[in-house]
Short mmCIF file of C-alpha atoms in Angstrom, two decimals:
data_model
loop_
_atom_site.label_atom_id
_atom_site.label_comp_id
_atom_site.label_asym_id
_atom_site.label_seq_id
_atom_site.Cartn_x
_atom_site.Cartn_y
_atom_site.Cartn_z
CA UNK I 1 3.30 -36.84 149.77
CA UNK I 2 6.39 -36.97 147.57
CA UNK I 3 10.02 -36.81 148.65
CA UNK I 4 10.70 -33.89 146.29
CA UNK I 5 8.15 -31.75 148.14
CA UNK I 6 10.63 -31.52 151.03
CA UNK I 7 13.54 -30.33 148.92
CA UNK I 8 14.90 -26.82 149.54
CA UNK I 9 18.25 -25.09 149.31
CA UNK I 10 20.05 -25.03 152.66
CA UNK I 11 23.16 -22.81 152.62
CA UNK I 12 26.16 -24.58 154.17
CA UNK I 13 26.80 -21.71 156.59
CA UNK I 14 23.38 -22.20 158.24
CA UNK I 15 24.28 -25.67 159.54
CA UNK I 16 25.23 -25.25 163.21
CA UNK I 17 28.60 -26.85 163.93
CA UNK I 18 28.59 -25.87 167.61
CA UNK I 19 25.91 -25.36 170.27
CA UNK I 20 25.04 -21.91 171.63
CA UNK I 21 27.04 -20.79 174.67
CA UNK I 22 24.01 -21.46 176.88
CA UNK I 23 21.65 -24.29 175.99
CA UNK I 24 18.51 -22.18 176.19
CA UNK I 25 19.62 -19.13 174.22
CA UNK I 26 19.08 -20.36 170.66
CA UNK I 27 16.45 -18.60 168.57
CA UNK I 28 12.84 -19.75 168.75
CA UNK I 29 10.29 -19.55 165.95
CA UNK I 30 6.65 -20.11 166.91
CA UNK I 31 4.06 -21.51 164.50
CA UNK I 32 0.35 -21.03 165.27
CA UNK I 33 -1.61 -23.76 163.51
CA UNK I 34 -5.12 -22.32 163.83
CA UNK I 35 -4.36 -18.71 162.93
CA UNK I 36 -1.74 -19.79 160.36
CA UNK I 37 0.73 -17.21 161.67
CA UNK I 38 4.41 -17.31 162.51
CA UNK I 39 6.16 -15.42 165.34
CA UNK I 40 9.87 -14.65 165.14
CA UNK I 41 10.20 -11.49 167.24
CA UNK I 42 9.64 -10.49 170.86
CA UNK I 43 6.62 -8.26 171.53
CA UNK I 44 5.60 -5.94 174.36
CA UNK I 45 2.29 -6.04 176.26
CA UNK I 46 0.59 -4.15 173.42
CA UNK I 47 1.79 -6.65 170.82
CA UNK I 48 4.37 -4.30 169.32
CA UNK I 49 7.82 -5.63 168.37
CA UNK I 50 10.57 -5.02 170.93
CA UNK I 51 13.64 -3.48 169.33
CA UNK I 52 17.27 -3.65 170.39
CA UNK I 53 19.85 -0.88 170.60
CA UNK I 54 20.36 -1.11 166.84
CA UNK I 55 16.68 -0.43 166.25
CA UNK I 56 16.09 -3.92 164.86
CA UNK I 57 13.41 -6.26 166.24
CA UNK I 58 14.71 -8.76 168.80
CA UNK I 59 14.33 -12.42 167.90
CA UNK I 60 12.53 -14.76 170.28
CA UNK I 61 14.91 -17.05 172.14
CA UNK I 62 14.20 -20.47 173.58
CA UNK I 63 13.54 -19.12 177.07
CA UNK I 64 10.43 -17.39 175.66
CA UNK I 65 8.81 -20.81 175.45
CA UNK I 66 7.52 -20.16 178.97
CA UNK I 67 5.19 -17.50 177.57
CA UNK I 68 3.18 -20.09 175.64
CA UNK I 69 2.31 -22.47 178.50
CA UNK I 70 0.50 -22.27 181.84
CA UNK I 71 0.10 -24.11 185.12
CA UNK I 72 -1.18 -27.64 184.58
CA UNK I 73 0.23 -28.09 181.09
CA UNK I 74 2.48 -31.11 180.52
CA UNK I 75 5.73 -31.56 178.61
CA UNK I 76 6.82 -35.01 177.43
CA UNK I 77 10.60 -35.53 177.30
CA UNK I 78 12.66 -38.37 175.86
CA UNK I 79 15.13 -39.35 178.59
CA UNK I 80 17.28 -41.65 176.45
CA UNK I 81 21.00 -41.31 177.12
CA UNK I 82 23.59 -41.09 174.37
CA UNK I 83 26.74 -43.16 174.76
CA UNK I 84 30.12 -42.38 173.09
CA UNK I 85 29.41 -44.57 170.09
CA UNK I 86 32.07 -43.47 167.61
CA UNK I 87 35.50 -45.11 167.93
CA UNK I 88 38.55 -45.16 165.69
CA UNK I 89 40.62 -48.30 165.40
CA UNK I 90 43.39 -49.68 163.23
CA UNK I 91 43.26 -52.85 161.21
CA UNK I 92 45.87 -55.48 162.03
CA UNK I 93 48.87 -55.74 159.66
CA UNK I 94 47.84 -52.81 157.41
CA UNK I 95 47.32 -50.20 160.21
CA UNK I 96 44.48 -48.74 158.12
CA UNK I 97 42.36 -46.31 160.16
CA UNK I 98 38.80 -47.59 160.59
CA UNK I 99 35.79 -45.79 162.02
CA UNK I 100 33.67 -48.10 164.17
CA UNK I 101 30.22 -46.86 165.16
CA UNK I 102 28.70 -48.86 168.02
CA UNK I 103 24.98 -49.48 167.57
CA UNK I 104 24.03 -51.82 170.40
CA UNK I 105 25.40 -54.57 172.58
CA UNK I 106 24.13 -57.98 171.51
CA UNK I 107 25.56 -60.18 174.27
CA UNK I 108 27.18 -58.98 177.50
CA UNK I 109 28.93 -62.23 178.36
CA UNK I 110 30.48 -62.70 174.91
CA UNK I 111 31.18 -58.95 174.39
CA UNK I 112 29.28 -58.97 171.08
CA UNK I 113 28.36 -55.64 169.48
CA UNK I 114 26.39 -54.65 166.40
CA UNK I 115 28.43 -51.92 164.66
CA UNK I 116 28.90 -49.97 161.45
CA UNK I 117 32.38 -49.72 159.94
CA UNK I 118 33.90 -47.26 157.49
CA UNK I 119 35.48 -47.94 155.02
CA UNK I 120 33.50 -51.19 155.00
CA UNK I 121 35.22 -52.71 151.95
CA UNK I 122 38.40 -53.17 154.02
CA UNK I 123 36.76 -55.07 156.88
CA UNK I 124 36.10 -58.80 156.48
CA UNK I 125 35.22 -61.67 158.78
CA UNK I 126 38.28 -62.70 160.76
CA UNK I 127 39.94 -59.27 160.73
CA UNK I 128 41.12 -57.86 164.06
CA UNK I 129 40.84 -54.19 165.03
CA UNK I 130 42.96 -52.47 167.68
CA UNK I 131 41.57 -49.48 169.58
CA UNK I 132 44.37 -48.32 171.87
CA UNK I 133 48.14 -48.03 171.68
CA UNK I 134 48.71 -50.69 174.32
CA UNK I 135 46.80 -53.23 172.25
CA UNK I 136 44.56 -54.28 175.15
CA UNK I 137 41.23 -53.30 173.51
CA UNK I 138 40.94 -55.62 170.50
CA UNK I 139 37.90 -56.73 168.51
CA UNK I 140 37.43 -59.51 165.99
CA UNK I 141 34.96 -59.32 163.11
CA UNK I 142 32.76 -62.40 163.32
CA UNK I 143 29.88 -61.58 160.94
CA UNK I 144 28.65 -59.28 158.17
CA UNK I 145 25.14 -57.92 158.78
CA UNK I 146 24.63 -55.27 156.08
CA UNK I 147 26.88 -53.56 153.52
CA UNK I 148 28.44 -51.50 156.33
CA UNK I 149 27.25 -53.54 159.29
CA UNK I 150 29.41 -55.98 161.20
CA UNK I 151 29.26 -58.01 164.41
CA UNK I 152 32.34 -57.53 166.58
CA UNK I 153 33.53 -59.64 169.48
CA UNK I 154 35.71 -57.68 171.87
CA UNK I 155 38.58 -59.74 173.27
CA UNK I 156 38.74 -58.12 176.67
CA UNK I 157 38.81 -60.25 179.80
CA UNK I 158 37.49 -58.32 182.80
CA UNK I 159 34.15 -57.65 184.56
CA UNK I 160 31.51 -56.25 182.22
CA UNK I 161 31.23 -52.86 183.95
CA UNK I 162 34.97 -52.38 183.64
CA UNK I 163 34.89 -53.38 179.97
CA UNK I 164 32.09 -50.88 179.19
CA UNK I 165 33.90 -48.11 181.05
CA UNK I 166 37.15 -48.74 179.17
CA UNK I 167 35.37 -49.08 175.84
CA UNK I 168 33.45 -45.82 176.29
CA UNK I 169 36.64 -44.05 177.38
CA UNK I 170 37.96 -44.69 173.86
CA UNK I 171 34.83 -43.33 172.18
CA UNK I 172 33.63 -39.85 171.32
CA UNK I 173 30.24 -38.17 171.08
CA UNK I 174 28.35 -39.59 168.07
CA UNK I 175 27.81 -36.26 166.33
CA UNK I 176 26.17 -36.44 162.88
CA UNK I 177 28.50 -36.52 159.89
CA UNK I 178 27.34 -33.07 158.81
CA UNK I 179 29.29 -31.84 161.86
CA UNK I 180 32.26 -34.23 162.17
CA UNK I 181 33.03 -33.91 158.46
CA UNK I 182 33.68 -30.21 159.20
CA UNK I 183 35.36 -30.38 162.62
CA UNK I 184 36.43 -33.12 165.06
CA UNK I 185 34.31 -34.06 168.06
CA UNK I 186 35.65 -32.69 171.35
CA UNK I 187 35.39 -33.83 174.98
CA UNK I 188 32.90 -30.96 175.48
CA UNK I 189 30.58 -32.60 172.96
CA UNK I 190 30.08 -35.52 175.35
CA UNK I 191 28.19 -33.06 177.58
CA UNK I 192 26.75 -30.76 174.93
CA UNK I 193 25.29 -33.64 172.89
CA UNK I 194 23.36 -34.96 175.90
CA UNK I 195 20.05 -33.73 177.34
CA UNK I 196 20.41 -32.61 180.95
CA UNK I 197 17.68 -35.08 182.01
CA UNK I 198 19.16 -38.05 180.08
CA UNK I 199 18.85 -41.20 182.17
CA UNK I 200 18.42 -44.46 180.23
CA UNK I 201 21.43 -45.38 178.12
CA UNK I 202 20.87 -46.65 174.59
CA UNK I 203 20.82 -43.81 172.03
CA UNK I 204 23.41 -43.38 169.28
CA UNK I 205 22.20 -39.87 168.50
CA UNK I 206 20.65 -37.26 170.76
CA UNK I 207 16.95 -36.32 170.77
CA UNK I 208 18.10 -32.88 169.65
CA UNK I 209 15.03 -30.82 170.54
CA UNK I 210 15.68 -31.64 174.18
CA UNK I 211 19.20 -30.19 174.06
CA UNK I 212 17.74 -26.67 174.42
CA UNK I 213 16.50 -27.24 177.97
CA UNK I 214 18.75 -25.92 180.73
CA UNK I 215 18.40 -26.65 184.45
CA UNK I 216 17.45 -23.00 185.00
CA UNK I 217 14.69 -23.11 182.39
CA UNK I 218 13.26 -26.36 183.72
CA UNK I 219 13.24 -24.93 187.23
CA UNK I 220 11.29 -21.92 185.98
CA UNK I 221 8.84 -24.25 184.25
CA UNK I 222 8.45 -26.22 187.47
CA UNK I 223 7.79 -23.03 189.45
CA UNK I 224 5.15 -22.07 186.90
CA UNK I 225 3.36 -25.36 187.58
CA UNK I 226 4.17 -27.16 184.34
CA UNK I 227 4.28 -30.96 184.66
CA UNK I 228 7.01 -33.20 183.26
CA UNK I 229 6.56 -36.71 181.86
CA UNK I 230 9.50 -38.85 180.75
CA UNK I 231 9.37 -41.59 178.12
CA UNK I 232 12.31 -43.43 176.55
CA UNK I 233 12.96 -43.96 172.86
CA UNK I 234 16.52 -44.96 172.00
CA UNK I 235 17.26 -42.79 168.96
CA UNK I 236 18.96 -44.78 166.18
CA UNK I 237 20.54 -43.71 162.91
CA UNK I 238 17.50 -44.36 160.71
CA UNK I 239 16.51 -40.69 160.70
CA UNK I 240 19.80 -39.85 158.95
CA UNK I 241 19.42 -42.41 156.15
CA UNK I 242 18.64 -41.05 152.71
CA UNK I 243 15.12 -41.78 151.51
CA UNK I 244 15.46 -43.57 148.18
CA UNK I 245 11.84 -43.55 147.03
CA UNK I 246 9.78 -40.63 145.73
CA UNK I 247 6.55 -42.09 147.11
CA UNK I 248 6.85 -41.74 150.90
CA UNK I 249 4.37 -44.55 151.56
CA UNK I 250 7.03 -46.95 150.29
CA UNK I 251 9.77 -45.83 152.72
CA UNK I 252 10.53 -48.20 155.61
CA UNK I 253 11.95 -46.85 158.88
CA UNK I 254 14.44 -48.70 161.08
CA UNK I 255 12.99 -49.95 164.37
CA UNK I 256 13.82 -48.17 167.63
CA UNK I 257 13.30 -49.49 171.15
CA UNK I 258 10.90 -47.54 173.38
CA UNK I 259 9.42 -47.61 176.88
CA UNK I 260 6.45 -45.70 178.32
CA UNK I 261 5.66 -46.34 181.98
CA UNK I 262 2.55 -45.86 184.11
CA UNK I 263 3.86 -42.69 185.74
CA UNK I 264 4.28 -40.93 182.39
CA UNK I 265 0.79 -42.02 181.33
CA UNK I 266 -0.73 -40.69 184.56
CA UNK I 267 0.96 -37.27 184.23
CA UNK I 268 -0.01 -36.84 180.57
CA UNK I 269 -3.53 -38.22 180.75
CA UNK I 270 -4.50 -36.20 183.84
CA UNK I 271 -3.30 -33.01 182.15
CA UNK I 272 -5.19 -33.85 178.97
CA UNK I 273 -8.40 -34.78 180.78
CA UNK I 274 -8.20 -31.44 182.61
CA UNK I 275 -8.08 -29.57 179.30
CA UNK I 276 -4.41 -28.59 179.51
CA UNK I 277 -1.84 -28.51 176.72
CA UNK I 278 0.38 -31.49 176.00
CA UNK I 279 3.74 -30.58 174.45
CA UNK I 280 5.88 -33.25 172.79
CA UNK I 281 9.58 -32.37 172.92
CA UNK I 282 10.94 -33.53 169.59
CA UNK I 283 10.12 -35.92 166.77
CA UNK I 284 11.23 -38.94 168.83
CA UNK I 285 8.54 -38.17 171.42
CA UNK I 286 5.95 -37.73 168.67
CA UNK I 287 6.93 -41.12 167.22
CA UNK I 288 6.75 -42.83 170.61
CA UNK I 289 3.48 -41.29 171.80
CA UNK I 290 1.74 -41.88 168.47
CA UNK I 291 2.84 -45.51 168.69
CA UNK I 292 1.35 -45.84 172.18
CA UNK I 293 -1.75 -43.61 172.08
CA UNK I 294 -5.09 -45.40 172.34
CA UNK I 295 -8.28 -44.90 170.37
CA UNK I 296 -9.52 -42.85 173.34
CA UNK I 297 -6.59 -40.46 172.68
CA UNK I 298 -5.01 -41.31 176.02
CA UNK I 299 -1.41 -42.47 176.44
CA UNK I 300 -0.92 -46.19 177.17
CA UNK I 301 1.98 -48.06 178.76
CA UNK I 302 4.32 -49.58 176.19
CA UNK I 303 7.47 -51.63 176.05
CA UNK I 304 8.78 -52.75 172.68
CA UNK I 305 9.85 -51.38 169.33
CA UNK I 306 8.49 -48.89 166.82
CA UNK I 307 9.23 -48.19 163.17
CA UNK I 308 6.48 -45.60 162.80
CA UNK I 309 7.05 -43.13 159.96
CA UNK I 310 4.99 -39.96 160.28
CA UNK I 311 4.52 -37.69 157.27
CA UNK I 312 1.66 -35.49 155.98
CA UNK I 313 -1.24 -35.93 156.08
CA UNK I 314 -1.45 -37.46 159.55
CA UNK I 315 -4.02 -37.11 162.33
CA UNK I 316 -2.33 -36.88 165.73
CA UNK I 317 -3.98 -38.44 168.74
CA UNK I 318 -2.22 -37.02 171.78
CA UNK I 319 -0.07 -33.86 171.81
CA UNK I 320 -1.40 -30.47 170.72
CA UNK I 321 2.01 -28.73 170.84
CA UNK I 322 5.44 -29.77 169.63
CA UNK I 323 9.04 -28.59 169.83
CA UNK I 324 11.32 -29.32 166.88
CA UNK I 325 14.65 -28.24 165.47
CA UNK I 326 15.24 -27.04 161.93
CA UNK I 327 16.10 -30.14 159.96
CA UNK I 328 17.86 -30.95 156.71
CA UNK I 329 16.00 -31.11 153.37
CA UNK I 330 14.24 -34.39 152.56
CA UNK I 331 14.81 -35.84 156.06
CA UNK I 332 12.21 -37.88 157.93
CA UNK I 333 12.45 -35.28 160.72
CA UNK I 334 11.17 -32.39 158.61
CA UNK I 335 8.37 -34.67 157.41
CA UNK I 336 7.21 -35.40 160.97
CA UNK I 337 7.32 -31.68 161.73
CA UNK I 338 5.30 -30.84 158.62
CA UNK I 339 2.74 -33.51 159.53
CA UNK I 340 2.23 -31.83 162.91
CA UNK I 341 2.27 -28.18 161.86
CA UNK I 342 0.78 -28.53 158.38
CA UNK I 343 2.90 -28.84 155.24
CA UNK I 344 2.34 -25.33 153.81
CA UNK I 345 2.86 -23.50 157.10
CA UNK I 346 5.98 -25.47 158.08
CA UNK I 347 7.58 -25.01 154.66
CA UNK I 348 6.83 -21.27 154.87
CA UNK I 349 8.56 -21.28 158.28
CA UNK I 350 11.58 -23.00 156.74
CA UNK I 351 11.70 -20.36 154.00
CA UNK I 352 11.70 -17.64 156.68
CA UNK I 353 14.37 -19.52 158.66
CA UNK I 354 16.74 -19.60 155.70
CA UNK I 355 16.00 -15.97 154.84
CA UNK I 356 16.63 -14.84 158.44
CA UNK I 357 19.74 -16.91 159.08
CA UNK I 358 18.36 -19.45 161.56
CA UNK I 359 20.71 -22.33 162.34
CA UNK I 360 19.86 -25.88 161.27
CA UNK I 361 20.69 -29.31 162.70
CA UNK I 362 21.06 -30.78 166.18
CA UNK I 363 22.99 -27.77 167.52
CA UNK I 364 20.73 -25.30 165.72
CA UNK I 365 17.66 -23.22 166.52
CA UNK I 366 14.21 -24.37 167.65
CA UNK I 367 10.61 -24.29 166.45
CA UNK I 368 7.51 -24.43 168.65
CA UNK I 369 4.20 -25.45 167.07
CA UNK I 370 1.08 -24.52 169.05
CA UNK I 371 -2.56 -25.17 168.27
CA UNK I 372 -4.03 -21.65 168.38
#
């Protein structure tokens, strides 16, 4: 496949800058792989569209996802937890405002962090950055890693837990630039940009397809007899990097850390062996499970890293259903979705989404791909 095959015009007003009022009330579009059909509207028992007071068909919303699964089916969630990775500091002497994006902690004892800085041309080895008015949270640049990458050593003498708490108190939700370039992050984003089942800290962006699940919806799923499996893949920024090659086989993904335990394998494999559906919630789950699936098409325990890049054509070994968001043109995320749902059908769905005003991005609407 070529990069240009994933190019389409996305109107600026269709990029969601805020989440829906309730997590589970975004629109839902359903793609049926076998019948090559697309559902956008609610239907009655006879299959006729349900209309609202204005006489127009009512769009499916995310809560309708329950209608497509039964007792014994299994959902796989990514329980990575986002931390407040974006900070703003000032450079010593010049007071220039610098954005510091925390990527990961390299050494607890030495307070070393791998970060990105912007504007990078102003930040050199030996520079000091100040992060609060009192001047207590200070970091020194000790290495250059990439054009924008730096290693910082925080000069903060206290127990590690206290340091992390104070550091995170200065940060904000790491919303993508397509949002924060239009409006500032708010304290509410720290909750909104986090899945309700998030548990294992380490992500610098949310597994966005999981943001649609509310406690109420998950309780209803539980009552219906749907099983939950949790894996961890710490979402990094690689999915937001521009692809610079036309031939997708030449693109290299950044590595992301992932963990799949025995309990998740047991839940998923028992459901699959019993002939039930396996639904992967998001492209991060697809990446993780396809990294860890065996030749017998069963999920295996895994602890390590993955840089798997999934694009069409690709034969999937585990899940038969997938939840995705509507992603930006030429992103690795739309490519993974097209690999799962089929290029032609997914691109037709994207055309319909633009035509019908669906919202795109992490706070946008959702797509369900089922194998019927």
